């Protein structure tokens, strides 16, 4: 166990544990869009930024990726943290201002508008669908393509992937509802649909034996 300070309170936490896990265990509200316990942390959305002091060094760090270490001091409410989170939200509003989850986080952080040009994208580029496809479904049918402002999510060469099993992991993980179930339903894949409309993957749900 390591002794750390969080917002001036000394606590003990498991050495190497992600700070986000510790903070939420303490009941501290830390906003996230790209985090889900079902997949590995990625640090894409940067909303979970906290200020970490280790000796004379102070830095902003994504709490989902930063490991607990002996003696660090963490601030979740400093002005530096608040400014950084608000800037991140402004950028998200500029990209995906029509997404309800983004607007909810913006409201929580007191951000009402963005100073940047509006793009009206549906995808947050959080990478949850990519990690879910690779780590939960074990398929890896989708990934990031291109770089910088041209980055997007796609299957290889922009054509439906033959590796996709129609499990809809990407649908259920997406915080923006940018991945639609009907898009998966419309392509041939080894799955069947139950009456609720949920995809039941024939790979994950074994067929009943006669």
PDB file of C-alpha atoms in Angstrom:
ATOM      1  CA  UNK A   1       0.000   0.000   0.000  1.00  0.00           C
ATOM      2  CA  UNK A   2       1.098   3.564  -0.687  1.00  0.00           C
ATOM      3  CA  UNK A   3       0.312   6.688   1.292  1.00  0.00           C
ATOM      4  CA  UNK A   4      -0.886   9.581  -0.869  1.00  0.00           C
ATOM      5  CA  UNK A   5      -2.728  12.850  -0.382  1.00  0.00           C
ATOM      6  CA  UNK A   6      -5.945  13.567  -2.262  1.00  0.00           C
ATOM      7  CA  UNK A   7      -7.281  17.110  -1.978  1.00  0.00           C
ATOM      8  CA  UNK A   8      -5.314  17.501   1.246  1.00  0.00           C
ATOM      9  CA  UNK A   9      -6.556  14.241   2.800  1.00  0.00           C
ATOM     10  CA  UNK A  10      -4.022  11.492   3.448  1.00  0.00           C
ATOM     11  CA  UNK A  11      -5.176   8.055   2.324  1.00  0.00           C
ATOM     12  CA  UNK A  12      -3.715   4.636   1.628  1.00  0.00           C
ATOM     13  CA  UNK A  13      -4.137   3.080  -1.792  1.00  0.00           C
ATOM     14  CA  UNK A  14      -2.852   0.083  -3.666  1.00  0.00           C
ATOM     15  CA  UNK A  15       0.540   0.801  -5.225  1.00  0.00           C
ATOM     16  CA  UNK A  16       0.202   0.984  -8.995  1.00  0.00           C
ATOM     17  CA  UNK A  17      -3.588   1.254  -9.009  1.00  0.00           C
ATOM     18  CA  UNK A  18      -5.050   3.814 -11.453  1.00  0.00           C
ATOM     19  CA  UNK A  19      -5.752   7.088  -9.673  1.00  0.00           C
ATOM     20  CA  UNK A  20      -9.247   7.183 -11.157  1.00  0.00           C
ATOM     21  CA  UNK A  21     -10.115   3.958  -9.361  1.00  0.00           C
ATOM     22  CA  UNK A  22      -8.927   5.399  -6.052  1.00  0.00           C
ATOM     23  CA  UNK A  23     -10.705   8.735  -6.529  1.00  0.00           C
ATOM     24  CA  UNK A  24     -14.012   7.138  -7.379  1.00  0.00           C
ATOM     25  CA  UNK A  25     -13.602   4.756  -4.464  1.00  0.00           C
ATOM     26  CA  UNK A  26     -13.400   7.857  -2.262  1.00  0.00           C
ATOM     27  CA  UNK A  27     -16.642   9.156  -3.755  1.00  0.00           C
ATOM     28  CA  UNK A  28     -14.938  11.942  -5.733  1.00  0.00           C
ATOM     29  CA  UNK A  29     -16.736  12.870  -8.935  1.00  0.00           C
ATOM     30  CA  UNK A  30     -14.344  12.620 -11.885  1.00  0.00           C
ATOM     31  CA  UNK A  31     -15.915  13.055 -15.337  1.00  0.00           C
ATOM     32  CA  UNK A  32     -15.016  10.618 -18.119  1.00  0.00           C
ATOM     33  CA  UNK A  33     -16.240   9.728 -21.582  1.00  0.00           C
ATOM     34  CA  UNK A  34     -13.667   7.203 -22.782  1.00  0.00           C
ATOM     35  CA  UNK A  35     -13.498   5.062 -19.640  1.00  0.00           C
ATOM     36  CA  UNK A  36     -15.248   1.738 -19.090  1.00  0.00           C
ATOM     37  CA  UNK A  37     -14.133  -0.881 -16.576  1.00  0.00           C
ATOM     38  CA  UNK A  38     -14.761  -3.624 -19.140  1.00  0.00           C
ATOM     39  CA  UNK A  39     -11.759  -2.535 -21.230  1.00  0.00           C
ATOM     40  CA  UNK A  40      -8.291  -1.150 -20.606  1.00  0.00           C
ATOM     41  CA  UNK A  41      -7.921   2.608 -19.930  1.00  0.00           C
ATOM     42  CA  UNK A  42      -6.878   4.745 -22.862  1.00  0.00           C
ATOM     43  CA  UNK A  43      -6.872   8.396 -21.748  1.00  0.00           C
ATOM     44  CA  UNK A  44      -8.478   9.703 -24.935  1.00  0.00           C
ATOM     45  CA  UNK A  45     -11.052  12.172 -23.639  1.00  0.00           C
ATOM     46  CA  UNK A  46      -8.751  13.838 -21.044  1.00  0.00           C
ATOM     47  CA  UNK A  47     -11.729  14.787 -18.877  1.00  0.00           C
ATOM     48  CA  UNK A  48     -10.325  12.873 -15.913  1.00  0.00           C
ATOM     49  CA  UNK A  49      -7.300  15.192 -15.666  1.00  0.00           C
ATOM     50  CA  UNK A  50      -6.012  15.822 -12.139  1.00  0.00           C
ATOM     51  CA  UNK A  51      -3.010  17.722 -10.817  1.00  0.00           C
ATOM     52  CA  UNK A  52      -0.287  15.466  -9.439  1.00  0.00           C
ATOM     53  CA  UNK A  53       2.668  16.633  -7.364  1.00  0.00           C
ATOM     54  CA  UNK A  54       5.583  14.255  -6.947  1.00  0.00           C
ATOM     55  CA  UNK A  55       8.424  15.944  -5.108  1.00  0.00           C
ATOM     56  CA  UNK A  56       9.138  19.319  -6.756  1.00  0.00           C
ATOM     57  CA  UNK A  57       7.369  18.289  -9.948  1.00  0.00           C
ATOM     58  CA  UNK A  58       3.709  19.153 -10.591  1.00  0.00           C
ATOM     59  CA  UNK A  59       1.822  18.049 -13.685  1.00  0.00           C
ATOM     60  CA  UNK A  60      -1.606  17.438 -15.136  1.00  0.00           C
ATOM     61  CA  UNK A  61      -2.243  13.761 -15.709  1.00  0.00           C
ATOM     62  CA  UNK A  62      -5.089  11.554 -16.895  1.00  0.00           C
ATOM     63  CA  UNK A  63      -6.154   9.825 -13.688  1.00  0.00           C
ATOM     64  CA  UNK A  64      -7.319   6.711 -15.571  1.00  0.00           C
ATOM     65  CA  UNK A  65      -3.699   6.044 -16.606  1.00  0.00           C
ATOM     66  CA  UNK A  66      -1.634   7.550 -13.773  1.00  0.00           C
ATOM     67  CA  UNK A  67      -0.542   4.898 -11.230  1.00  0.00           C
ATOM     68  CA  UNK A  68      -0.611   5.383  -7.476  1.00  0.00           C
ATOM     69  CA  UNK A  69       2.875   5.879  -6.049  1.00  0.00           C
ATOM     70  CA  UNK A  70       4.132   6.567  -2.542  1.00  0.00           C
ATOM     71  CA  UNK A  71       4.032  10.203  -1.509  1.00  0.00           C
ATOM     72  CA  UNK A  72       2.230  11.780  -4.453  1.00  0.00           C
ATOM     73  CA  UNK A  73      -0.238  14.597  -3.818  1.00  0.00           C
ATOM     74  CA  UNK A  74      -3.329  14.810  -5.984  1.00  0.00           C
ATOM     75  CA  UNK A  75      -5.667  17.737  -6.519  1.00  0.00           C
ATOM     76  CA  UNK A  76      -8.984  17.176  -8.271  1.00  0.00           C
ATOM     77  CA  UNK A  77     -10.389  20.674  -7.793  1.00  0.00           C
ATOM     78  CA  UNK A  78      -7.508  23.093  -8.372  1.00  0.00           C
ATOM     79  CA  UNK A  79      -8.015  26.019 -10.756  1.00  0.00           C
ATOM     80  CA  UNK A  80      -5.526  24.423 -13.140  1.00  0.00           C
ATOM     81  CA  UNK A  81      -7.611  21.246 -13.248  1.00  0.00           C
ATOM     82  CA  UNK A  82     -10.867  23.146 -13.723  1.00  0.00           C
ATOM     83  CA  UNK A  83      -9.401  25.213 -16.570  1.00  0.00           C
ATOM     84  CA  UNK A  84      -8.039  22.132 -18.301  1.00  0.00           C
ATOM     85  CA  UNK A  85     -11.309  20.215 -18.053  1.00  0.00           C
ATOM     86  CA  UNK A  86     -13.305  23.188 -19.312  1.00  0.00           C
ATOM     87  CA  UNK A  87     -10.985  23.508 -22.322  1.00  0.00           C
ATOM     88  CA  UNK A  88     -11.406  19.807 -23.080  1.00  0.00           C
ATOM     89  CA  UNK A  89     -15.180  20.202 -22.926  1.00  0.00           C
ATOM     90  CA  UNK A  90     -15.061  23.201 -25.256  1.00  0.00           C
ATOM     91  CA  UNK A  91     -13.162  21.114 -27.792  1.00  0.00           C
ATOM     92  CA  UNK A  92     -15.647  18.262 -27.415  1.00  0.00           C
ATOM     93  CA  UNK A  93     -18.560  20.664 -27.850  1.00  0.00           C
ATOM     94  CA  UNK A  94     -16.943  21.987 -31.019  1.00  0.00           C
ATOM     95  CA  UNK A  95     -16.619  18.478 -32.414  1.00  0.00           C
ATOM     96  CA  UNK A  96     -19.714  16.767 -31.004  1.00  0.00           C
ATOM     97  CA  UNK A  97     -21.950  19.492 -29.644  1.00  0.00           C
ATOM     98  CA  UNK A  98     -25.100  17.571 -30.602  1.00  0.00           C
ATOM     99  CA  UNK A  99     -24.207  14.523 -28.495  1.00  0.00           C
ATOM    100  CA  UNK A 100     -26.343  14.457 -25.298  1.00  0.00           C
ATOM    101  CA  UNK A 101     -23.589  12.946 -23.141  1.00  0.00           C
ATOM    102  CA  UNK A 102     -21.163  15.710 -24.151  1.00  0.00           C
ATOM    103  CA  UNK A 103     -23.733  18.397 -23.375  1.00  0.00           C
ATOM    104  CA  UNK A 104     -24.385  16.775 -19.989  1.00  0.00           C
ATOM    105  CA  UNK A 105     -20.695  16.836 -19.044  1.00  0.00           C
ATOM    106  CA  UNK A 106     -20.411  20.428 -20.287  1.00  0.00           C
ATOM    107  CA  UNK A 107     -23.316  21.453 -18.073  1.00  0.00           C
ATOM    108  CA  UNK A 108     -21.746  19.728 -15.070  1.00  0.00           C
ATOM    109  CA  UNK A 109     -18.534  21.692 -15.637  1.00  0.00           C
ATOM    110  CA  UNK A 110     -20.320  24.993 -16.244  1.00  0.00           C
ATOM    111  CA  UNK A 111     -19.457  25.270 -19.933  1.00  0.00           C
ATOM    112  CA  UNK A 112     -22.295  26.709 -22.021  1.00  0.00           C
ATOM    113  CA  UNK A 113     -20.612  27.255 -25.391  1.00  0.00           C
ATOM    114  CA  UNK A 114     -17.433  26.630 -27.342  1.00  0.00           C
ATOM    115  CA  UNK A 115     -15.176  29.261 -28.864  1.00  0.00           C
ATOM    116  CA  UNK A 116     -14.119  26.892 -31.637  1.00  0.00           C
ATOM    117  CA  UNK A 117     -15.707  26.176 -35.054  1.00  0.00           C
ATOM    118  CA  UNK A 118     -18.547  23.647 -34.921  1.00  0.00           C
ATOM    119  CA  UNK A 119     -18.151  20.354 -36.766  1.00  0.00           C
ATOM    120  CA  UNK A 120     -21.273  18.421 -35.668  1.00  0.00           C
ATOM    121  CA  UNK A 121     -19.563  15.041 -35.616  1.00  0.00           C
ATOM    122  CA  UNK A 122     -21.229  12.036 -33.999  1.00  0.00           C
ATOM    123  CA  UNK A 123     -18.067  10.171 -32.948  1.00  0.00           C
ATOM    124  CA  UNK A 124     -16.037  11.294 -29.918  1.00  0.00           C
ATOM    125  CA  UNK A 125     -12.972   9.274 -30.965  1.00  0.00           C
ATOM    126  CA  UNK A 126     -12.988   7.813 -27.445  1.00  0.00           C
ATOM    127  CA  UNK A 127     -11.835   4.431 -28.739  1.00  0.00           C
ATOM    128  CA  UNK A 128     -14.241   2.395 -26.592  1.00  0.00           C
ATOM    129  CA  UNK A 129     -15.573   0.553 -29.625  1.00  0.00           C
ATOM    130  CA  UNK A 130     -12.038  -0.293 -30.794  1.00  0.00           C
ATOM    131  CA  UNK A 131     -11.000  -1.621 -27.402  1.00  0.00           C
ATOM    132  CA  UNK A 132     -14.266  -3.496 -26.945  1.00  0.00           C
ATOM    133  CA  UNK A 133     -13.980  -5.140 -30.351  1.00  0.00           C
ATOM    134  CA  UNK A 134     -10.407  -6.234 -29.634  1.00  0.00           C
ATOM    135  CA  UNK A 135     -10.512  -6.998 -25.908  1.00  0.00           C
ATOM    136  CA  UNK A 136     -14.077  -8.247 -25.349  1.00  0.00           C
ATOM    137  CA  UNK A 137     -15.108  -9.688 -28.709  1.00  0.00           C
ATOM    138  CA  UNK A 138     -11.515 -10.675 -29.510  1.00  0.00           C
ATOM    139  CA  UNK A 139     -12.003  -9.670 -33.141  1.00  0.00           C
ATOM    140  CA  UNK A 140     -10.422  -6.284 -33.903  1.00  0.00           C
ATOM    141  CA  UNK A 141     -12.715  -5.494 -36.827  1.00  0.00           C
ATOM    142  CA  UNK A 142     -12.419  -1.711 -36.408  1.00  0.00           C
ATOM    143  CA  UNK A 143      -9.624   0.715 -35.597  1.00  0.00           C
ATOM    144  CA  UNK A 144      -8.508   4.322 -35.934  1.00  0.00           C
ATOM    145  CA  UNK A 145      -7.539   5.479 -39.402  1.00  0.00           C
ATOM    146  CA  UNK A 146      -5.754   8.649 -40.582  1.00  0.00           C
ATOM    147  CA  UNK A 147      -4.181  11.173 -38.200  1.00  0.00           C
ATOM    148  CA  UNK A 148      -4.811  14.530 -36.561  1.00  0.00           C
ATOM    149  CA  UNK A 149      -8.048  16.288 -37.491  1.00  0.00           C
ATOM    150  CA  UNK A 150      -8.651  13.639 -40.164  1.00  0.00           C
ATOM    151  CA  UNK A 151      -8.686  10.748 -37.687  1.00  0.00           C
ATOM    152  CA  UNK A 152     -11.760   8.538 -37.807  1.00  0.00           C
ATOM    153  CA  UNK A 153     -12.921   5.046 -36.924  1.00  0.00           C
ATOM    154  CA  UNK A 154     -13.325   2.522 -39.680  1.00  0.00           C
ATOM    155  CA  UNK A 155     -12.828  -1.053 -40.728  1.00  0.00           C
ATOM    156  CA  UNK A 156      -9.911  -1.814 -43.017  1.00  0.00           C
ATOM    157  CA  UNK A 157     -10.118   0.053 -46.344  1.00  0.00           C
ATOM    158  CA  UNK A 158     -13.534   1.425 -45.336  1.00  0.00           C
ATOM    159  CA  UNK A 159     -15.407  -1.765 -46.242  1.00  0.00           C
ATOM    160  CA  UNK A 160     -17.421  -3.963 -43.820  1.00  0.00           C
ATOM    161  CA  UNK A 161     -15.018  -6.276 -42.049  1.00  0.00           C
ATOM    162  CA  UNK A 162     -15.439  -9.999 -42.558  1.00  0.00           C
ATOM    163  CA  UNK A 163     -14.044 -10.399 -39.043  1.00  0.00           C
ATOM    164  CA  UNK A 164     -17.126  -8.732 -37.510  1.00  0.00           C
ATOM    165  CA  UNK A 165     -19.321 -11.279 -35.714  1.00  0.00           C
ATOM    166  CA  UNK A 166     -22.213  -8.883 -35.092  1.00  0.00           C
ATOM    167  CA  UNK A 167     -21.895  -9.038 -31.302  1.00  0.00           C
ATOM    168  CA  UNK A 168     -22.735  -5.301 -30.963  1.00  0.00           C
ATOM    169  CA  UNK A 169     -20.108  -4.748 -28.255  1.00  0.00           C
ATOM    170  CA  UNK A 170     -19.280  -1.476 -30.007  1.00  0.00           C
ATOM    171  CA  UNK A 171     -22.933  -0.396 -29.834  1.00  0.00           C
ATOM    172  CA  UNK A 172     -23.271  -0.938 -26.104  1.00  0.00           C
ATOM    173  CA  UNK A 173     -19.950   0.702 -25.240  1.00  0.00           C
ATOM    174  CA  UNK A 174     -20.356   3.862 -27.343  1.00  0.00           C
ATOM    175  CA  UNK A 175     -21.165   6.860 -25.083  1.00  0.00           C
ATOM    176  CA  UNK A 176     -22.332   8.938 -28.035  1.00  0.00           C
ATOM    177  CA  UNK A 177     -24.681   6.404 -29.659  1.00  0.00           C
ATOM    178  CA  UNK A 178     -22.640   6.908 -32.812  1.00  0.00           C
ATOM    179  CA  UNK A 179     -22.608   3.166 -33.574  1.00  0.00           C
ATOM    180  CA  UNK A 180     -26.086   2.032 -34.576  1.00  0.00           C
ATOM    181  CA  UNK A 181     -27.468  -1.446 -34.118  1.00  0.00           C
ATOM    182  CA  UNK A 182     -29.248  -1.342 -37.472  1.00  0.00           C
ATOM    183  CA  UNK A 183     -25.905  -0.856 -39.223  1.00  0.00           C
ATOM    184  CA  UNK A 184     -24.687  -4.125 -37.740  1.00  0.00           C
ATOM    185  CA  UNK A 185     -28.023  -5.821 -38.341  1.00  0.00           C
ATOM    186  CA  UNK A 186     -27.935  -4.953 -42.053  1.00  0.00           C
ATOM    187  CA  UNK A 187     -24.737  -6.821 -42.857  1.00  0.00           C
ATOM    188  CA  UNK A 188     -24.281 -10.614 -43.108  1.00  0.00           C
ATOM    189  CA  UNK A 189     -22.600 -12.037 -40.023  1.00  0.00           C
ATOM    190  CA  UNK A 190     -22.844 -15.187 -37.900  1.00  0.00           C
ATOM    191  CA  UNK A 191     -25.391 -13.817 -35.437  1.00  0.00           C
ATOM    192  CA  UNK A 192     -29.090 -13.955 -34.719  1.00  0.00           C
ATOM    193  CA  UNK A 193     -31.396 -11.309 -33.285  1.00  0.00           C
ATOM    194  CA  UNK A 194     -33.645 -11.965 -30.298  1.00  0.00           C
ATOM    195  CA  UNK A 195     -37.088 -10.395 -29.908  1.00  0.00           C
ATOM    196  CA  UNK A 196     -35.775  -7.432 -27.886  1.00  0.00           C
ATOM    197  CA  UNK A 197     -33.664  -6.363 -30.853  1.00  0.00           C
ATOM    198  CA  UNK A 198     -30.390  -7.210 -29.141  1.00  0.00           C
ATOM    199  CA  UNK A 199     -27.763  -9.014 -31.122  1.00  0.00           C
ATOM    200  CA  UNK A 200     -26.981 -12.500 -29.900  1.00  0.00           C
ATOM    201  CA  UNK A 201     -23.696 -13.531 -31.384  1.00  0.00           C
ATOM    202  CA  UNK A 202     -23.524 -17.170 -32.463  1.00  0.00           C
ATOM    203  CA  UNK A 203     -19.845 -17.177 -31.543  1.00  0.00           C
ATOM    204  CA  UNK A 204     -20.501 -16.002 -27.961  1.00  0.00           C
ATOM    205  CA  UNK A 205     -23.873 -17.738 -27.457  1.00  0.00           C
ATOM    206  CA  UNK A 206     -23.471 -21.417 -28.301  1.00  0.00           C
ATOM    207  CA  UNK A 207     -26.271 -23.050 -30.266  1.00  0.00           C
ATOM    208  CA  UNK A 208     -28.399 -25.442 -28.244  1.00  0.00           C
ATOM    209  CA  UNK A 209     -27.460 -29.034 -28.801  1.00  0.00           C
ATOM    210  CA  UNK A 210     -30.235 -31.199 -30.255  1.00  0.00           C
TER     211      UNK A 210
END
